[in-house]
GROMACS .gro file of C-alpha atoms in nm:
model
  317
    1MET     CA    1   2.182 -27.274   8.843
    2ASP     CA    2   2.061 -26.916   8.831
    3THR     CA    3   1.752 -26.835   8.625
    4MET     CA    4   1.749 -26.628   8.309
    5ARG     CA    5   1.598 -26.339   8.506
    6ASP     CA    6   1.875 -26.365   8.769
    7ARG     CA    7   2.130 -26.343   8.489
    8PHE     CA    8   1.947 -26.050   8.331
    9ILE     CA    9   1.959 -25.856   8.658
   10ALA     CA   10   2.328 -25.926   8.712
   11THR     CA   11   2.428 -25.856   8.351
   12THR     CA   12   2.223 -25.538   8.315
   13SER     CA   13   2.355 -25.404   8.647
   14ARG     CA   14   2.709 -25.448   8.514
   15LEU     CA   15   2.619 -25.294   8.179
   16LEU     CA   16   2.477 -24.987   8.355
   17ASP     CA   17   2.818 -24.943   8.519
   18GLU     CA   18   3.002 -24.991   8.188
   19ASP     CA   19   2.785 -24.808   7.934
   20PRO     CA   20   2.675 -24.448   8.006
   21ARG     CA   21   2.432 -24.467   7.713
   22LEU     CA   22   2.229 -24.751   7.870
   23ALA     CA   23   1.910 -24.683   8.067
   24LEU     CA   24   1.664 -24.920   8.236
   25VAL     CA   25   1.292 -24.864   8.287
   26LEU     CA   26   1.100 -25.091   8.526
   27ALA     CA   27   0.737 -25.135   8.625
   28ASP     CA   28   0.800 -25.269   8.976
   29ILE     CA   29   0.887 -25.621   8.855
   30SER     CA   30   1.250 -25.708   8.951
   31ALA     CA   31   1.292 -25.369   9.122
   32ALA     CA   32   1.434 -25.529   9.438
   33GLY     CA   33   1.705 -25.705   9.238
   34PHE     CA   34   1.806 -25.378   9.077
   35ALA     CA   35   1.815 -25.179   9.403
   36PRO     CA   36   2.196 -25.158   9.421
   37ALA     CA   37   2.216 -25.046   9.057
   38ALA     CA   38   1.945 -24.787   9.122
   39GLU     CA   39   2.155 -24.635   9.399
   40ARG     CA   40   2.454 -24.606   9.166
   41HIS     CA   41   2.260 -24.479   8.863
   42PRO     CA   42   1.944 -24.296   8.980
   43ASP     CA   43   1.941 -24.090   8.660
   44ARG     CA   44   1.937 -24.394   8.429
   45LEU     CA   45   1.727 -24.645   8.625
   46ILE     CA   46   1.361 -24.546   8.645
   47ASN     CA   47   1.077 -24.737   8.809
   48VAL     CA   48   0.740 -24.609   8.685
   49GLY     CA   49   0.538 -24.843   8.908
   50ILE     CA   50   0.255 -25.055   8.773
   51ARG     CA   51   0.197 -24.826   8.475
   52GLU     CA   52   0.285 -25.041   8.177
   53GLN     CA   53   0.174 -24.795   7.909
   54LEU     CA   54   0.396 -24.535   8.072
   55LEU     CA   55   0.676 -24.792   8.084
   56ILE     CA   56   0.686 -24.803   7.703
   57GLY     CA   57   0.624 -24.431   7.659
   58ALA     CA   58   0.910 -24.340   7.893
   59THR     CA   59   1.133 -24.594   7.718
   60ALA     CA   60   1.061 -24.433   7.382
   61GLY     CA   61   1.128 -24.088   7.527
   62LEU     CA   62   1.468 -24.199   7.655
   63ALA     CA   63   1.548 -24.341   7.310
   64PHE     CA   64   1.469 -24.000   7.159
   65THR     CA   65   1.738 -23.847   7.380
   66GLY     CA   66   2.002 -24.080   7.237
   67LEU     CA   67   2.005 -24.339   7.516
   68ARG     CA   68   1.977 -24.713   7.458
   69PRO     CA   69   1.688 -24.806   7.691
   70ILE     CA   70   1.583 -25.146   7.825
   71ALA     CA   71   1.221 -25.191   7.938
   72HIS     CA   72   1.144 -25.486   8.165
   73THR     CA   73   0.842 -25.654   8.322
   74PHE     CA   74   0.640 -25.974   8.279
   75ALA     CA   75   0.558 -26.061   7.917
   76SER     CA   76   0.184 -26.005   7.955
   77PHE     CA   77   0.250 -25.652   8.088
   78LEU     CA   78   0.534 -25.573   7.847
   79VAL     CA   79   0.382 -25.676   7.513
   80GLU     CA   80   0.008 -25.734   7.551
   81ARG     CA   81  -0.110 -25.461   7.787
   82PRO     CA   82   0.084 -25.169   7.629
   83PHE     CA   83   0.076 -25.301   7.271
   84GLU     CA   84  -0.056 -24.971   7.133
   85GLN     CA   85   0.243 -24.790   7.283
   86VAL     CA   86   0.482 -25.054   7.146
   87LYS     CA   87   0.325 -25.006   6.803
   88LEU     CA   88   0.317 -24.626   6.808
   89ASP     CA   89   0.572 -24.489   7.057
   90LEU     CA   90   0.849 -24.720   6.934
   91GLY     CA   91   0.748 -24.846   6.590
   92HIS     CA   92   0.566 -24.550   6.439
   93GLN     CA   93   0.808 -24.299   6.591
   94GLY     CA   94   1.102 -24.496   6.455
   95VAL     CA   95   1.307 -24.537   6.772
   96GLY     CA   96   1.469 -24.850   6.908
   97ALA     CA   97   1.474 -25.016   7.248
   98VAL     CA   98   1.530 -25.353   7.412
   99LEU     CA   99   1.221 -25.511   7.570
  100VAL     CA  100   1.313 -25.787   7.816
  101SER     CA  101   1.030 -25.999   7.954
  102ALA     CA  102   0.990 -26.267   8.218
  103ALA     CA  103   0.712 -26.515   8.307
  104GLY     CA  104   0.623 -26.607   7.950
  105SER     CA  105   0.369 -26.874   7.859
  106TYR     CA  106   0.350 -27.086   8.176
  107ASP     CA  107   0.631 -26.978   8.412
  108TRP     CA  108   0.408 -26.879   8.702
  109PRO     CA  109   0.087 -27.082   8.675
  110ALA     CA  110  -0.025 -26.972   9.023
  111GLY     CA  111  -0.039 -26.616   8.891
  112GLY     CA  112  -0.324 -26.717   8.663
  113ARG     CA  113  -0.401 -26.604   8.311
  114THR     CA  114  -0.308 -26.243   8.386
  115HIS     CA  115   0.056 -26.356   8.417
  116MET     CA  116   0.067 -26.579   8.109
  117ALA     CA  117   0.141 -26.455   7.757
  118PRO     CA  118   0.165 -26.743   7.509
  119GLY     CA  119   0.066 -26.501   7.232
  120ASP     CA  120   0.339 -26.240   7.290
  121VAL     CA  121   0.573 -26.337   7.006
  122ALA     CA  122   0.285 -26.381   6.761
  123LEU     CA  123   0.153 -26.037   6.856
  124LEU     CA  124   0.490 -25.867   6.827
  125ALA     CA  125   0.546 -26.041   6.491
  126THR     CA  126   0.259 -25.836   6.346
  127LEU     CA  127   0.490 -25.533   6.363
  128PRO     CA  128   0.781 -25.472   6.123
  129ASP     CA  129   1.153 -25.468   6.199
  130TRP     CA  130   1.159 -25.642   6.537
  131THR     CA  131   1.433 -25.883   6.638
  132VAL     CA  132   1.307 -26.153   6.876
  133HIS     CA  133   1.543 -26.366   7.086
  134VAL     CA  134   1.417 -26.670   7.281
  135PRO     CA  135   1.718 -26.802   7.477
  136GLY     CA  136   1.702 -27.146   7.633
  137HIS     CA  137   1.963 -27.107   7.908
  138PRO     CA  138   2.095 -26.825   8.132
  139ASP     CA  139   2.429 -26.819   7.945
  140GLU     CA  140   2.242 -26.766   7.617
  141ALA     CA  141   2.025 -26.502   7.783
  142GLU     CA  142   2.336 -26.304   7.875
  143GLN     CA  143   2.478 -26.343   7.525
  144VAL     CA  144   2.167 -26.222   7.342
  145LEU     CA  145   2.113 -25.942   7.595
  146ARG     CA  146   2.462 -25.806   7.538
  147HIS     CA  147   2.409 -25.843   7.163
  148ALA     CA  148   2.076 -25.659   7.184
  149VAL     CA  149   2.218 -25.368   7.384
  150ALA     CA  150   2.499 -25.330   7.130
  151ASP     CA  151   2.266 -25.374   6.830
  152GLY     CA  152   2.261 -25.010   6.722
  153ASP     CA  153   1.916 -24.862   6.771
  154ARG     CA  154   1.713 -25.164   6.664
  155LYS     CA  155   1.391 -25.278   6.826
  156VAL     CA  156   1.467 -25.603   7.010
  157TYR     CA  157   1.255 -25.835   7.225
  158VAL     CA  158   1.433 -26.077   7.460
  159ARG     CA  159   1.194 -26.339   7.598
  160LEU     CA  160   1.320 -26.489   7.925
  161SER     CA  161   1.176 -26.792   8.101
  162ASP     CA  162   1.214 -26.997   8.419
  163HIS     CA  163   1.189 -27.300   8.188
  164SER     CA  164   1.539 -27.368   8.056
  165ASN     CA  165   1.762 -27.636   7.908
  166GLU     CA  166   2.017 -27.820   8.120
  167ARG     CA  167   2.312 -27.685   7.921
  168ALA     CA  168   2.379 -27.381   7.707
  169THR     CA  169   2.419 -27.423   7.332
  170ALA     CA  170   2.684 -27.244   7.128
  171ILE     CA  171   2.470 -26.994   6.940
  172GLU     CA  172   2.514 -26.707   6.699
  173PRO     CA  173   2.235 -26.451   6.750
  174GLY     CA  174   2.017 -26.450   6.440
  175ARG     CA  175   2.122 -26.798   6.323
  176PHE     CA  176   1.988 -27.147   6.385
  177THR     CA  177   2.235 -27.405   6.517
  178VAL     CA  178   2.254 -27.762   6.387
  179VAL     CA  179   2.248 -27.984   6.696
  180ARG     CA  180   2.190 -28.321   6.529
  181SER     CA  181   2.181 -28.437   6.165
  182GLY     CA  182   1.946 -28.692   6.010
  183THR     CA  183   1.758 -28.783   5.692
  184ARG     CA  184   1.393 -28.842   5.790
  185GLY     CA  185   1.293 -28.483   5.866
  186THR     CA  186   1.390 -28.158   6.038
  187VAL     CA  187   1.279 -28.053   6.387
  188VAL     CA  188   1.324 -27.688   6.487
  189ALA     CA  189   1.343 -27.652   6.867
  190VAL     CA  190   1.296 -27.298   6.996
  191GLY     CA  191   1.469 -27.185   7.316
  192PRO     CA  192   1.381 -27.394   7.623
  193MET     CA  193   1.219 -27.669   7.412
  194LEU     CA  194   1.556 -27.814   7.305
  195ASP     CA  195   1.604 -28.068   7.587
  196ALA     CA  196   1.258 -28.216   7.538
  197VAL     CA  197   1.304 -28.228   7.160
  198LEU     CA  198   1.639 -28.407   7.190
  199ALA     CA  199   1.492 -28.662   7.430
  200ALA     CA  200   1.185 -28.712   7.210
  201THR     CA  201   1.387 -28.766   6.891
  202GLU     CA  202   1.673 -28.967   7.043
  203ASN     CA  203   1.597 -29.275   6.829
  204LEU     CA  204   1.470 -29.089   6.523
  205ASP     CA  205   1.680 -29.019   6.214
  206VAL     CA  206   1.608 -28.645   6.207
  207THR     CA  207   1.798 -28.318   6.193
  208VAL     CA  208   1.747 -28.098   6.500
  209LEU     CA  209   1.792 -27.723   6.454
  210TYR     CA  210   1.810 -27.498   6.758
  211ALA     CA  211   1.662 -27.148   6.738
  212ALA     CA  212   1.747 -26.893   7.006
  213THR     CA  213   1.643 -26.616   6.764
  214VAL     CA  214   1.310 -26.645   6.580
  215ARG     CA  215   1.285 -26.301   6.419
  216PRO     CA  216   1.430 -26.267   6.172
  217PHE     CA  217   1.360 -26.633   6.096
  218ASP     CA  218   1.667 -26.816   5.966
  219ALA     CA  219   1.513 -26.939   5.641
  220ALA     CA  220   1.854 -27.024   5.494
  221ALA     CA  221   1.932 -27.267   5.776
  222LEU     CA  222   1.596 -27.442   5.741
  223ARG     CA  223   1.639 -27.473   5.364
  224ALA     CA  224   1.992 -27.606   5.405
  225ALA     CA  225   1.880 -27.864   5.660
  226THR     CA  226   1.598 -27.997   5.444
  227GLU     CA  227   1.815 -28.002   5.132
  228SER     CA  228   2.094 -28.183   5.318
  229ALA     CA  229   1.847 -28.442   5.447
  230ALA     CA  230   1.715 -28.500   5.094
  231THR     CA  231   2.068 -28.538   4.956
  232GLU     CA  232   2.172 -28.785   5.227
  233SER     CA  233   1.849 -28.980   5.182
  234ALA     CA  234   1.899 -28.995   4.806
  235ALA     CA  235   2.254 -29.122   4.855
  236THR     CA  236   2.117 -29.431   5.030
  237GLU     CA  237   1.864 -29.502   4.753
  238SER     CA  238   1.928 -29.713   4.446
  239ALA     CA  239   1.997 -29.532   4.119
  240ALA     CA  240   1.646 -29.612   4.002
  241THR     CA  241   1.484 -29.434   4.294
  242GLU     CA  242   1.741 -29.161   4.356
  243SER     CA  243   1.553 -28.894   4.164
  244ALA     CA  244   1.228 -28.966   4.347
  245ALA     CA  245   1.402 -28.960   4.685
  246ALA     CA  246   1.568 -28.627   4.612
  247GLY     CA  247   1.240 -28.467   4.511
  248ARG     CA  248   1.009 -28.595   4.782
  249SER     CA  249   0.838 -28.374   5.036
  250ALA     CA  250   1.043 -28.221   5.317
  251ASP     CA  251   0.901 -28.295   5.662
  252VAL     CA  252   0.944 -28.015   5.919
  253VAL     CA  253   0.835 -28.003   6.284
  254LEU     CA  254   0.834 -27.666   6.462
  255VAL     CA  255   0.836 -27.681   6.844
  256GLU     CA  256   0.782 -27.344   7.015
  257PRO     CA  257   0.735 -27.257   7.386
  258TYR     CA  258   0.450 -27.018   7.306
  259LEU     CA  259   0.144 -27.014   7.079
  260ALA     CA  260   0.150 -27.307   6.838
  261GLY     CA  261   0.210 -27.200   6.478
  262THR     CA  262   0.369 -26.863   6.562
  263SER     CA  263   0.649 -26.919   6.307
  264ALA     CA  264   0.462 -27.156   6.077
  265ASN     CA  265   0.422 -26.900   5.799
  266GLU     CA  266   0.795 -26.819   5.810
  267ALA     CA  267   0.875 -27.189   5.771
  268HIS     CA  268   0.630 -27.220   5.480
  269GLU     CA  269   0.785 -26.917   5.309
  270ALA     CA  270   1.135 -27.060   5.353
  271LEU     CA  271   1.027 -27.375   5.166
  272ALA     CA  272   0.779 -27.215   4.927
  273ASP     CA  273   0.949 -27.354   4.616
  274ARG     CA  274   0.961 -27.716   4.727
  275PRO     CA  275   0.703 -27.973   4.846
  276HIS     CA  276   0.690 -27.991   5.225
  277ARG     CA  277   0.476 -28.082   5.523
  278LEU     CA  278   0.479 -27.888   5.850
  279LEU     CA  279   0.372 -27.987   6.200
  280ALA     CA  280   0.356 -27.681   6.431
  281LEU     CA  281   0.363 -27.763   6.802
  282GLY     CA  282   0.336 -27.519   7.090
  283VAL     CA  283   0.094 -27.383   7.349
  284PRO     CA  284  -0.267 -27.433   7.228
  285ARG     CA  285  -0.523 -27.155   7.210
  286ALA     CA  286  -0.745 -27.338   7.458
  287GLU     CA  287  -0.685 -27.211   7.811
  288HIS     CA  288  -0.574 -27.453   8.083
  289ARG     CA  289  -0.731 -27.308   8.396
  290GLN     CA  290  -0.562 -27.528   8.658
  291TYR     CA  291  -0.262 -27.366   8.824
  292GLY     CA  292  -0.026 -27.664   8.838
  293SER     CA  293   0.346 -27.634   8.766
  294ILE     CA  294   0.566 -27.580   8.460
  295PRO     CA  295   0.612 -27.957   8.402
  296GLU     CA  296   0.238 -28.015   8.440
  297HIS     CA  297   0.158 -27.744   8.188
  298LEU     CA  298   0.412 -27.884   7.942
  299ALA     CA  299   0.258 -28.231   7.978
  300ALA     CA  300  -0.093 -28.089   7.929
  301TYR     CA  301   0.020 -27.915   7.609
  302GLY     CA  302   0.198 -28.226   7.479
  303LEU     CA  303   0.530 -28.040   7.496
  304ASP     CA  304   0.714 -28.272   7.733
  305ALA     CA  305   0.943 -28.542   7.589
  306HIS     CA  306   0.671 -28.809   7.603
  307GLY     CA  307   0.411 -28.597   7.427
  308LEU     CA  308   0.656 -28.476   7.164
  309ARG     CA  309   0.777 -28.831   7.095
  310ASP     CA  310   0.424 -28.948   7.021
  311ARG     CA  311   0.330 -28.648   6.805
  312ILE     CA  312   0.656 -28.628   6.608
  313GLY     CA  313   0.669 -29.003   6.556
  314ALA     CA  314   0.313 -29.013   6.429
  315PHE     CA  315   0.379 -28.724   6.190
  316LEU     CA  316   0.690 -28.882   6.044
  317GLY     CA  317   0.526 -29.222   6.022
   0.00000   0.00000   0.00000
């Protein structure tokens, strides 16, 4: 199976052929993969070298000319290093672009901390009016990329990863997908965390929601899932306890492949008018300094199926 970045290169190369309004700005990363496209479109494919602030500035400049630009490099160099330019050149100036990252939280452990960005979505979420897609499979990556390019002049972040699910899920960009229904709680699995969440909750009576888009946060889907679980639970109760069952606290578990708690406030706001408990799981703030591999990092963070099973089971009691 190709990786999400492989699919991004192939899809964007085709889109450059099809859409004269599209432009691509690189900072060396993935430049070799785009070499054939660069030969065909030298005026709309620009490699600024390892100058990440310039990457965003040039992207904003192209947007001012009426083009729909994509900027691409590793997440730490796309969001964290040039954050001032993201905030000012795009946000403050009021122009849109598509930022497409790779090597997110733990994709290339051998690259060290300089190539890890577990805080990228949390950082970008401090800015208004951004759409953030976190696909969990190359097919989903292509779908949200095409959607982002066609999404008017909005500011969109597409977070790609080498960590992916075995199969693609039928998604609608901007909406959560119900993968499994249950009555004991609701687990929101973001992007590549879905396979581990499904394995961890296989014998638990919980609803599993899949999120390939986290901004805007699909509050309506979360509310509907918790209300449906309460209704189904109440239906199994005796008449004497039905009212209590329907009004009891909603239990929600949020499993994200980046900084733990990134979308916790959005989940709280979605359920602000009803009692609820929230367990937010993700990459911890503490730094794991060993290189290791993706599976080893997931196990260290408690984000593999075994770790999630223990933590979700304990939370739900």
